[in-house]
Every structure is written in C-alpha cells, then in structure tokens.
XYZ file of N, CA and C in Angstrom:
654
model
N -28.018 -16.865 -13.618
C -27.108 -16.162 -12.694
C -27.750 -14.838 -12.301
N -27.696 -14.529 -11.031
C -28.260 -13.272 -10.546
C -27.351 -12.123 -10.961
N -27.950 -11.065 -11.541
C -27.165 -9.910 -11.936
C -27.113 -8.924 -10.780
N -26.022 -8.223 -10.684
C -25.836 -7.213 -9.665
C -26.202 -5.839 -10.206
N -26.436 -4.889 -9.327
C -26.612 -3.502 -9.758
C -25.259 -2.837 -9.702
N -24.869 -2.193 -10.806
C -23.595 -1.492 -10.859
C -23.886 -0.040 -11.226
N -23.654 0.860 -10.302
C -23.893 2.264 -10.553
C -22.585 2.979 -10.702
N -22.374 3.638 -11.837
C -21.134 4.388 -12.038
C -21.406 5.848 -12.025
N -20.541 6.624 -11.372
C -20.737 8.056 -11.374
C -19.375 8.748 -11.317
N -19.304 9.957 -11.868
C -18.075 10.704 -11.921
C -17.849 11.414 -10.626
N -16.620 11.403 -10.126
C -16.299 12.101 -8.881
C -15.791 13.494 -9.210
N -16.604 14.483 -9.044
C -16.166 15.871 -9.274
C -15.728 16.465 -7.952
N -14.422 16.849 -7.885
C -13.915 17.481 -6.671
C -13.580 16.503 -5.564
N -13.906 15.217 -5.726
C -13.594 14.253 -4.686
C -12.132 13.866 -4.705
N -11.630 13.496 -5.887
C -10.241 13.087 -6.028
C -9.684 13.751 -7.272
N -8.544 14.406 -7.167
C -7.832 14.838 -8.355
C -7.274 13.621 -9.045
N -7.179 13.712 -10.374
C -6.696 12.561 -11.148
C -5.320 12.136 -10.680
N -5.234 10.921 -10.157
C -3.969 10.324 -9.747
C -3.257 11.116 -8.648
N -4.011 11.848 -7.807
C -3.406 12.520 -6.662
C -2.973 11.474 -5.639
N -1.770 11.633 -5.125
C -1.247 10.703 -4.108
C -1.887 11.009 -2.766
N -2.538 10.023 -2.187
C -3.261 10.222 -0.934
C -2.384 10.021 0.285
N -1.172 9.500 0.115
C -0.296 9.225 1.237
C 0.539 10.455 1.602
N 1.075 10.430 2.794
C 1.964 11.483 3.305
C 3.384 10.957 3.432
N 4.342 11.872 3.287
C 5.773 11.532 3.486
C 6.139 10.306 2.667
N 5.873 10.374 1.382
C 5.954 9.197 0.510
C 7.382 8.795 0.176
N 8.345 9.659 0.419
C 9.750 9.337 0.179
C 10.563 9.327 1.461
N 9.867 9.390 2.615
C 10.483 9.219 3.921
C 11.520 10.299 4.249
N 11.372 11.455 3.607
C 12.323 12.547 3.846
C 12.109 13.195 5.214
N 10.883 13.152 5.750
C 10.595 13.811 7.017
C 10.701 12.803 8.158
N 11.637 13.080 9.076
C 11.836 12.201 10.209
C 10.700 12.297 11.220
N 10.540 11.264 12.011
C 9.590 11.279 13.105
C 10.244 11.774 14.381
N 9.950 11.121 15.491
C 10.523 11.570 16.789
C 12.016 11.292 16.875
N 12.502 10.330 16.081
C 13.959 10.080 15.973
C 14.282 9.951 14.496
N 15.566 9.890 14.182
C 15.992 9.801 12.794
C 15.593 8.470 12.177
N 15.382 7.452 12.988
C 14.967 6.136 12.487
C 13.462 6.013 12.242
N 12.703 7.006 12.685
C 11.257 7.027 12.484
C 10.917 7.957 11.313
N 9.762 7.747 10.725
C 9.282 8.575 9.629
C 7.932 9.210 9.977
N 7.863 10.524 9.805
C 6.608 11.240 10.072
C 5.488 10.636 9.233
N 4.320 10.476 9.811
C 3.122 9.851 9.223
C 3.235 8.315 9.130
N 4.403 7.758 9.332
C 4.572 6.296 9.380
C 4.902 5.841 10.816
N 4.769 6.750 11.766
C 5.019 6.465 13.191
C 3.730 6.648 13.963
N 3.465 5.722 14.861
C 2.237 5.784 15.647
C 2.181 7.085 16.477
N 1.067 7.786 16.388
C 0.837 9.019 17.127
C 1.754 10.172 16.690
N 2.303 10.089 15.502
C 3.124 11.186 14.974
C 2.835 11.371 13.479
N 1.898 12.199 13.100
C 1.155 13.112 13.963
C -0.199 12.562 14.443
N -0.586 11.346 14.051
C -1.881 10.782 14.389
C -1.742 9.269 14.528
N -2.867 8.594 14.610
C -2.838 7.151 14.816
C -3.178 6.414 13.503
N -2.796 6.992 12.384
C -3.107 6.401 11.082
C -1.853 5.966 10.334
N -0.822 5.610 11.084
C 0.400 5.081 10.505
C 1.275 4.514 11.589
N 2.083 3.511 11.223
C 2.982 2.882 12.212
C 3.946 1.962 11.500
N 4.896 1.432 12.257
C 5.798 0.385 11.757
C 6.023 -0.613 12.876
N 6.586 -1.767 12.531
C 6.832 -2.783 13.555
C 8.078 -3.617 13.178
N 8.590 -4.326 14.194
C 9.678 -5.258 13.966
C 10.926 -4.572 13.457
N 11.489 -5.098 12.384
C 12.767 -4.637 11.847
C 12.643 -3.450 10.891
N 11.532 -2.739 10.926
C 11.330 -1.584 10.060
C 12.071 -0.386 10.607
N 12.784 0.313 9.730
C 13.569 1.487 10.152
C 13.803 2.406 8.956
N 13.803 3.696 9.215
C 14.097 4.717 8.166
C 15.615 4.849 8.044
N 16.112 4.771 6.786
C 17.545 4.801 6.554
C 17.901 5.662 5.322
N 19.155 6.121 5.284
C 19.647 6.890 4.143
C 20.616 6.018 3.324
N 20.163 4.827 2.957
C 21.051 3.863 2.300
C 20.999 3.944 0.776
N 19.887 3.608 0.186
C 19.788 3.535 -1.280
C 18.475 4.191 -1.723
N 18.277 5.455 -1.386
C 17.042 6.133 -1.742
C 16.906 6.247 -3.247
N 15.667 6.078 -3.729
C 15.388 6.272 -5.155
C 15.331 7.749 -5.494
N 14.725 8.511 -4.583
C 14.693 9.970 -4.710
C 14.927 10.571 -3.333
N 15.463 11.764 -3.288
C 15.818 12.335 -2.007
C 16.984 11.575 -1.376
N 16.978 11.549 -0.052
C 18.094 10.911 0.681
C 17.684 9.740 1.548
N 16.357 9.504 1.718
C 15.910 8.532 2.689
C 14.954 7.534 2.058
N 14.798 6.381 2.720
C 13.853 5.356 2.270
C 13.385 4.561 3.484
N 12.334 3.805 3.301
C 11.894 2.878 4.315
C 12.602 1.532 4.116
N 12.857 0.822 5.200
C 13.530 -0.477 5.074
C 12.877 -1.486 6.034
N 13.038 -2.774 5.676
C 12.845 -3.869 6.581
C 14.156 -4.639 6.618
N 14.789 -4.679 7.752
C 16.141 -5.246 7.860
C 16.093 -6.751 8.130
N 17.220 -7.416 7.868
C 17.369 -8.810 8.208
C 17.366 -9.036 9.707
N 17.464 -10.299 10.121
C 17.367 -10.598 11.543
C 18.535 -10.062 12.357
N 19.568 -9.549 11.676
C 20.653 -8.879 12.398
C 20.136 -7.705 13.196
N 18.974 -7.166 12.819
C 18.408 -6.015 13.511
C 17.695 -6.423 14.799
N 17.420 -7.712 14.963
C 16.836 -8.158 16.214
C 15.515 -8.907 16.133
N 14.920 -8.981 14.935
C 13.651 -9.667 14.789
C 13.673 -10.418 13.472
N 12.619 -11.197 13.190
C 12.579 -11.934 11.926
C 11.444 -11.419 11.017
N 10.880 -10.269 11.346
C 9.830 -9.702 10.530
C 9.775 -8.203 10.765
N 9.031 -7.521 9.901
C 8.869 -6.071 10.032
C 7.987 -5.536 8.950
N 7.540 -4.306 9.148
C 6.704 -3.683 8.131
C 6.286 -2.285 8.499
N 5.627 -1.665 7.523
C 5.151 -0.275 7.647
C 3.712 -0.216 7.171
N 2.901 0.693 7.758
C 1.572 0.934 7.202
C 1.150 2.382 7.400
N 0.249 2.788 6.539
C -0.375 4.121 6.622
C -1.772 3.994 6.049
N -2.726 4.760 6.590
C -4.102 4.661 6.122
C -4.700 6.063 5.943
N -5.714 6.139 5.054
C -6.439 7.348 4.786
C -7.922 7.002 4.674
N -8.837 7.987 4.772
C -10.259 7.676 4.623
C -10.583 7.046 3.280
N -11.487 6.087 3.294
C -11.873 5.342 2.078
C -13.295 5.695 1.671
N -13.569 5.549 0.387
C -14.917 5.725 -0.165
C -15.353 4.381 -0.759
N -16.416 3.762 -0.249
C -16.871 2.507 -0.805
C -17.137 2.588 -2.314
N -16.708 1.555 -3.033
C -16.898 1.513 -4.465
C -15.778 2.110 -5.290
N -14.862 2.793 -4.646
C -13.739 3.402 -5.350
C -12.607 2.385 -5.496
N -11.972 2.373 -6.663
C -10.810 1.507 -6.897
C -9.533 2.267 -6.490
N -8.728 1.640 -5.658
C -7.480 2.218 -5.169
C -6.286 1.414 -5.702
N -5.210 2.100 -6.034
C -3.984 1.463 -6.486
C -2.830 1.939 -5.599
N -2.117 0.971 -5.018
C -0.938 1.237 -4.194
C 0.282 0.749 -4.957
N 1.296 1.599 -5.065
C 2.531 1.220 -5.730
C 3.741 1.781 -4.986
N 4.882 1.157 -5.217
C 6.126 1.619 -4.630
C 7.299 0.994 -5.361
N 8.472 1.564 -5.093
C 9.722 1.083 -5.705
C 10.546 0.342 -4.674
N 11.099 -0.816 -5.071
C 11.781 -1.702 -4.148
C 13.204 -2.022 -4.594
N 14.085 -2.189 -3.635
C 15.505 -2.486 -3.824
C 15.930 -3.391 -2.686
N 16.780 -4.373 -2.953
C 17.260 -5.271 -1.880
C 18.742 -5.540 -2.029
N 19.408 -5.651 -0.906
C 20.819 -6.027 -0.900
C 20.977 -7.440 -1.505
N 22.147 -7.691 -2.068
C 22.392 -8.976 -2.688
C 22.354 -10.128 -1.683
N 22.582 -9.813 -0.413
C 22.546 -10.845 0.625
C 21.197 -10.885 1.360
N 20.186 -10.256 0.763
C 18.817 -10.371 1.299
C 18.243 -11.689 0.750
N 18.338 -12.752 1.540
C 18.214 -14.106 0.981
C 16.790 -14.654 0.986
N 16.019 -14.406 2.035
C 14.711 -15.032 2.119
C 13.637 -14.053 1.649
N 13.123 -14.270 0.412
C 12.096 -13.383 -0.125
C 10.764 -14.133 -0.322
N 10.582 -15.204 0.415
C 9.373 -16.035 0.227
C 8.122 -15.418 0.786
N 8.239 -14.518 1.759
C 7.050 -13.937 2.389
C 7.257 -12.439 2.588
N 7.185 -11.716 1.479
C 7.315 -10.269 1.510
C 6.373 -9.706 0.430
N 5.936 -8.480 0.623
C 5.051 -7.914 -0.385
C 4.400 -6.626 0.065
N 3.366 -6.250 -0.693
C 2.570 -5.075 -0.390
C 1.109 -5.493 -0.403
N 0.289 -4.727 0.333
C -1.144 -5.017 0.297
C -1.946 -3.782 0.608
N -3.212 -3.838 0.223
C -4.215 -2.850 0.540
C -5.224 -3.520 1.481
N -5.535 -2.895 2.593
C -6.550 -3.415 3.528
C -7.631 -2.375 3.690
N -8.863 -2.823 3.870
C -10.012 -1.950 4.123
C -10.589 -2.251 5.482
N -10.884 -1.148 6.232
C -11.351 -1.279 7.607
C -12.623 -0.488 7.842
N -13.430 -0.986 8.757
C -14.525 -0.200 9.354
C -14.257 -0.083 10.844
N -14.782 0.975 11.459
C -14.513 1.200 12.881
C -15.788 1.695 13.569
N -15.927 1.299 14.842
C -16.983 1.830 15.678
C -16.472 1.820 17.117
N -17.370 2.011 18.077
C -16.942 2.147 19.460
C -16.274 0.884 19.985
N -16.604 -0.262 19.412
C -16.054 -1.533 19.921
C -14.740 -1.913 19.278
N -14.265 -1.126 18.338
C -12.983 -1.423 17.725
C -13.062 -1.379 16.210
N -12.059 -1.997 15.573
C -12.023 -1.972 14.125
C -12.142 -3.382 13.564
N -12.641 -3.448 12.329
C -12.802 -4.726 11.631
C -12.171 -4.612 10.265
N -11.285 -5.548 9.943
C -10.754 -5.586 8.592
C -11.742 -6.283 7.702
N -12.222 -5.576 6.682
C -13.258 -6.141 5.810
C -12.682 -7.064 4.736
N -11.559 -6.690 4.153
C -10.910 -7.493 3.145
C -9.544 -6.915 2.837
N -8.744 -7.653 2.089
C -7.458 -7.120 1.679
C -7.099 -7.703 0.289
N -6.142 -7.059 -0.350
C -5.632 -7.502 -1.623
C -4.103 -7.353 -1.552
N -3.363 -8.376 -1.956
C -1.913 -8.349 -1.752
C -1.170 -8.759 -2.998
N 0.093 -8.327 -3.063
C 0.996 -8.681 -4.118
C 2.274 -9.213 -3.446
N 2.439 -10.527 -3.460
C 3.680 -11.151 -2.960
C 4.688 -11.174 -4.106
N 5.935 -10.843 -3.790
C 6.923 -10.813 -4.871
C 8.288 -11.299 -4.363
N 9.024 -11.894 -5.275
C 10.406 -12.319 -5.029
C 11.274 -11.671 -6.095
N 12.571 -11.996 -6.052
C 13.465 -11.548 -7.096
C 13.871 -10.099 -7.025
N 13.647 -9.429 -5.895
C 14.100 -8.029 -5.774
C 15.611 -8.017 -5.585
N 16.325 -7.189 -6.340
C 17.753 -7.133 -6.243
C 18.269 -5.722 -6.151
N 19.525 -5.512 -6.573
C 20.173 -4.217 -6.390
C 19.899 -3.283 -7.577
N 18.637 -3.193 -7.950
C 18.140 -2.180 -8.876
C 16.673 -1.979 -8.537
N 16.179 -0.771 -8.711
C 14.852 -0.428 -8.289
C 13.809 -1.095 -9.192
N 12.790 -1.705 -8.578
C 11.696 -2.364 -9.289
C 10.372 -1.902 -8.702
N 9.448 -1.536 -9.547
C 8.142 -1.062 -9.076
C 7.165 -2.216 -8.910
N 6.425 -2.200 -7.799
C 5.390 -3.188 -7.515
C 4.073 -2.479 -7.237
N 2.956 -3.103 -7.638
C 1.664 -2.460 -7.587
C 0.595 -3.484 -7.171
N -0.415 -2.978 -6.460
C -1.585 -3.786 -6.141
C -2.806 -2.869 -6.162
N -3.948 -3.406 -6.626
C -5.185 -2.616 -6.735
C -6.345 -3.346 -6.046
N -7.318 -2.584 -5.552
C -8.475 -3.173 -4.914
C -9.616 -2.141 -4.909
N -10.851 -2.637 -4.878
C -12.044 -1.787 -4.793
C -12.547 -1.791 -3.350
N -12.803 -0.605 -2.791
C -13.272 -0.503 -1.423
C -14.673 -1.107 -1.296
N -14.880 -2.038 -0.356
C -16.203 -2.656 -0.214
C -17.164 -1.760 0.532
N -18.424 -2.180 0.556
C -19.439 -1.484 1.337
C -18.985 -1.438 2.816
N -19.241 -0.307 3.457
C -18.902 -0.057 4.848
C -17.433 0.257 5.074
N -16.620 0.308 4.049
C -15.194 0.657 4.247
C -15.090 2.111 4.648
N -14.344 2.363 5.714
C -14.104 3.739 6.203
C -12.642 4.136 6.034
N -11.736 3.174 6.039
C -10.304 3.458 5.915
C -9.690 2.495 4.931
N -8.773 2.995 4.117
C -7.951 2.177 3.244
C -6.524 2.265 3.738
N -5.919 1.115 3.986
C -4.572 1.038 4.591
C -3.612 0.374 3.606
N -2.435 0.948 3.473
C -1.391 0.306 2.655
C -0.340 -0.270 3.597
N 0.184 -1.432 3.210
C 1.120 -2.163 4.061
C 2.289 -2.672 3.223
N 3.493 -2.511 3.732
C 4.683 -3.143 3.179
C 5.240 -4.017 4.283
N 5.518 -5.310 3.972
C 5.978 -6.200 5.009
C 6.925 -7.270 4.494
N 7.686 -7.861 5.428
C 8.511 -9.017 5.154
C 8.542 -9.871 6.395
N 8.385 -11.176 6.257
C 8.383 -12.107 7.391
C 9.397 -13.219 7.169
N 9.842 -13.793 8.297
C 10.830 -14.869 8.258
C 12.049 -14.480 7.416
N 12.539 -13.283 7.713
C 13.630 -12.739 6.913
C 14.943 -13.490 7.218
N 15.874 -13.413 6.271
C 17.179 -13.996 6.474
C 18.016 -13.164 7.447
N 19.230 -13.587 7.688
C 20.106 -12.933 8.649
C 20.584 -11.584 8.142
N 20.936 -11.489 6.872
C 21.684 -10.340 6.361
C 20.827 -9.428 5.490
N 21.399 -8.230 5.259
C 20.826 -7.316 4.260
C 19.531 -6.663 4.727
N 18.869 -6.003 3.740
C 17.619 -5.309 4.007
C 16.830 -5.124 2.712
N 15.528 -5.116 2.856
C 14.607 -4.719 1.798
C 14.338 -3.232 1.962
N 14.494 -2.482 0.888
C 14.320 -1.022 0.944
C 13.254 -0.580 -0.058
N 12.522 0.460 0.277
C 11.472 0.929 -0.616
C 11.314 2.448 -0.517
N 10.789 3.037 -1.583
C 10.756 4.499 -1.706
C 9.652 4.907 -2.676
N 9.301 6.183 -2.655
C 8.367 6.771 -3.626
C 7.105 5.956 -3.739
N 6.422 5.791 -2.596
C 5.169 5.041 -2.595
C 4.018 5.975 -2.922
N 2.919 5.395 -3.432
C 1.745 6.180 -3.749
C 0.503 5.358 -3.587
N -0.575 6.033 -3.200
C -1.924 5.445 -3.188
C -2.813 6.409 -3.932
N -3.434 5.944 -5.009
C -4.312 6.818 -5.801
C -5.687 6.184 -5.899
N -6.681 7.050 -5.932
C -8.057 6.629 -6.214
C -8.299 6.851 -7.699
N -8.729 5.799 -8.384
C -8.942 5.908 -9.826
C -10.066 6.950 -10.048
N -9.795 8.011 -10.811
C -10.771 9.084 -10.964
C -11.924 8.673 -11.841
N -13.088 9.297 -11.539
C -14.252 9.126 -12.416
C -15.003 7.831 -12.225
N -14.711 7.035 -11.208
C -15.395 5.762 -11.038
C -15.768 5.520 -9.598
N -17.027 5.284 -9.367
C -17.501 4.704 -8.106
C -18.384 3.538 -8.503
N -18.070 2.343 -8.018
C -18.820 1.162 -8.355
C -19.535 0.692 -7.110
N -20.871 0.684 -7.163
C -21.671 0.207 -6.034
C -22.124 -1.212 -6.374
N -21.676 -2.164 -5.576
C -21.924 -3.568 -5.883
C -22.861 -4.149 -4.835
N -24.000 -4.642 -5.302
C -24.932 -5.274 -4.373
C -24.693 -6.797 -4.325
N -24.213 -7.350 -5.426
C -23.884 -8.766 -5.463
C -22.892 -8.963 -6.598
N -21.669 -9.352 -6.255
C -20.607 -9.392 -7.266
C -20.064 -10.794 -7.380
N -20.279 -11.487 -8.524
C -19.615 -12.767 -8.734
C -18.109 -12.590 -8.705
N -17.398 -13.574 -8.179
C -15.956 -13.462 -8.053
C -15.243 -13.201 -9.368
N -15.674 -13.844 -10.449
C -15.024 -13.677 -11.735
C -15.127 -12.250 -12.235
N -16.344 -11.652 -12.097
C -16.531 -10.288 -12.575
C -15.738 -9.308 -11.732
N -15.708 -9.549 -10.396
C -14.929 -8.690 -9.517
C -13.458 -8.701 -9.937
N -12.930 -9.878 -10.248
C -11.549 -9.977 -10.709
C -11.339 -9.238 -12.002
N -12.307 -9.329 -12.933
C -12.197 -8.642 -14.220
C -12.164 -7.141 -14.011
N -12.989 -6.623 -13.083
C -12.997 -5.188 -12.804
C -11.627 -4.728 -12.285
N -11.063 -5.486 -11.349
C -9.734 -5.118 -10.806
C -8.677 -5.165 -11.893
N -8.726 -6.186 -12.751
C -7.737 -6.283 -13.821
C -7.876 -5.111 -14.776
N -9.111 -4.703 -15.034
C -9.324 -3.568 -15.937
C -8.740 -2.267 -15.381
N -8.981 -2.034 -14.076
C -8.435 -0.823 -13.451
C -6.900 -0.838 -13.464
N -6.309 -2.020 -13.115
C -4.845 -2.105 -13.096
C -4.256 -1.934 -14.491
N -4.901 -2.520 -15.499
C -4.384 -2.411 -16.861
C -4.426 -0.976 -17.347
N -5.563 -0.281 -17.125
C -5.665 1.087 -17.589
C -4.666 2.005 -16.900
N -4.411 1.745 -15.613
C -3.414 2.561 -14.911
C -2.031 2.282 -15.466
N -1.718 0.995 -15.723
C -0.393 0.619 -16.251
C -0.178 1.262 -17.608
N -1.203 1.278 -18.428
C -1.096 1.848 -19.768
C -1.071 3.377 -19.744
N -1.501 3.946 -18.631
C -1.526 5.428 -18.530
C -2.557 6.069 -19.407
N -3.640 5.315 -19.705
C -4.662 5.868 -20.571
C -5.619 6.725 -19.783
N -6.240 7.745 -20.400
C -7.273 8.520 -19.715
C -8.424 7.646 -19.287
N -8.965 7.914 -18.140
C -10.078 7.141 -17.667
C -11.381 7.723 -18.210
N -12.221 6.869 -18.790
C -13.446 7.353 -19.411
C -14.564 7.525 -18.391
C-alpha cells in the first residue's frame, strides 16, 4: 500500500482554541427585514451567507436569546428550505460544525434534513464544490438536541460553508435551530498527498471524538 505524507504543525495565532468562526450564531441580529438574519442573508453584509425556500428567522423557541433560524413546513409555500454561511478555509485543517435543533410535534417528514460542511474553490470562471460531509438526522422533537459534523479541508479549499437544510417537508410545523458554531480544531494542519479512505475516516472520527470528550488537543 502506498503511504501518504502527513505533515502536522501547530497553528500559532491562526485560530484561537475553539473560537466560533460564524457570525450571528443565535440569529439575534435581523437582516433587511425581521424575517432575515444578518450574515445569513445574501449581500447583507456580504455574499458569504444566504437562505432559500421556507427558511425564515423567528422568535418561536429560541435556545438562547429570543430568535432562531427555522425551516417551515409546506404551509409557508415551498417543500424545502435552508440556510448557509461560509468563511475562509485553510487546507488540511479539521472543521467541526454543530448546532441545536428543535421541531414541532407535527413536523412529520424528517427523512431528508440535516447539516453539512462544504468546501469550495473559486476563480474568475466561478466556484467549484470540492467535497462535503453531512449528518442526516431524524427524531428531532420538542426538546433541544445537538447535532455535529466534522470534515478536513482538502487541497485547494478556499471557503468552508456550513448548511442547514430540509427537503420534501410535511405540511405542518417547523424545524428550528439555534446556537450554531464552526470551529477549527487547534494545533493541527494535515497535509495529505494520498489518503486511503479508511485512514481518512479514522482521522475524522478521531477529531470528532476528541471534541466530544472535550479533551485538550495535543
């Protein structure tokens, strides 16, 4: 089996330990209207965040503060919706996206909803999604549950984007989320020239486990 080169180095001054890279993480700051959220609205203040479909900012069941992001049922006018925000990425860095989720009891179709991390490169001809990692989940109810997904930025990644979405939603209710975060795991940059799939999965599992345990990163 061909071995890859793995170079590890400590990031001094690049990322504070577990600093949240996202903006307006609890949706307290409105955008151009009360239903929009600053940094989650296209061109407000930049083009690094947006929402679509049945996504709307509401003061229904916030985990902290008064506001949260939601994806409503088809009563809102569509059968899908979502939110995204992106920040500059560093190739080789492991990123973890997490958020807290709550759903009305009549939020019936949870077969295609979740969170994901996407990595992009851009040039004059447009943008290219290099890869993504997602966490599909069901069973969200009327109590807050935390969901998490982790991924390592590939070579040529310039932006890391977090996405919350739901598709083919039922008629009633809404999926709600709050207190989202994107963190770069401190002290690690992994440069991969050739990565077998099994080892790549082991690396991701290791980063996720250490973050879940809250242990210091060596």
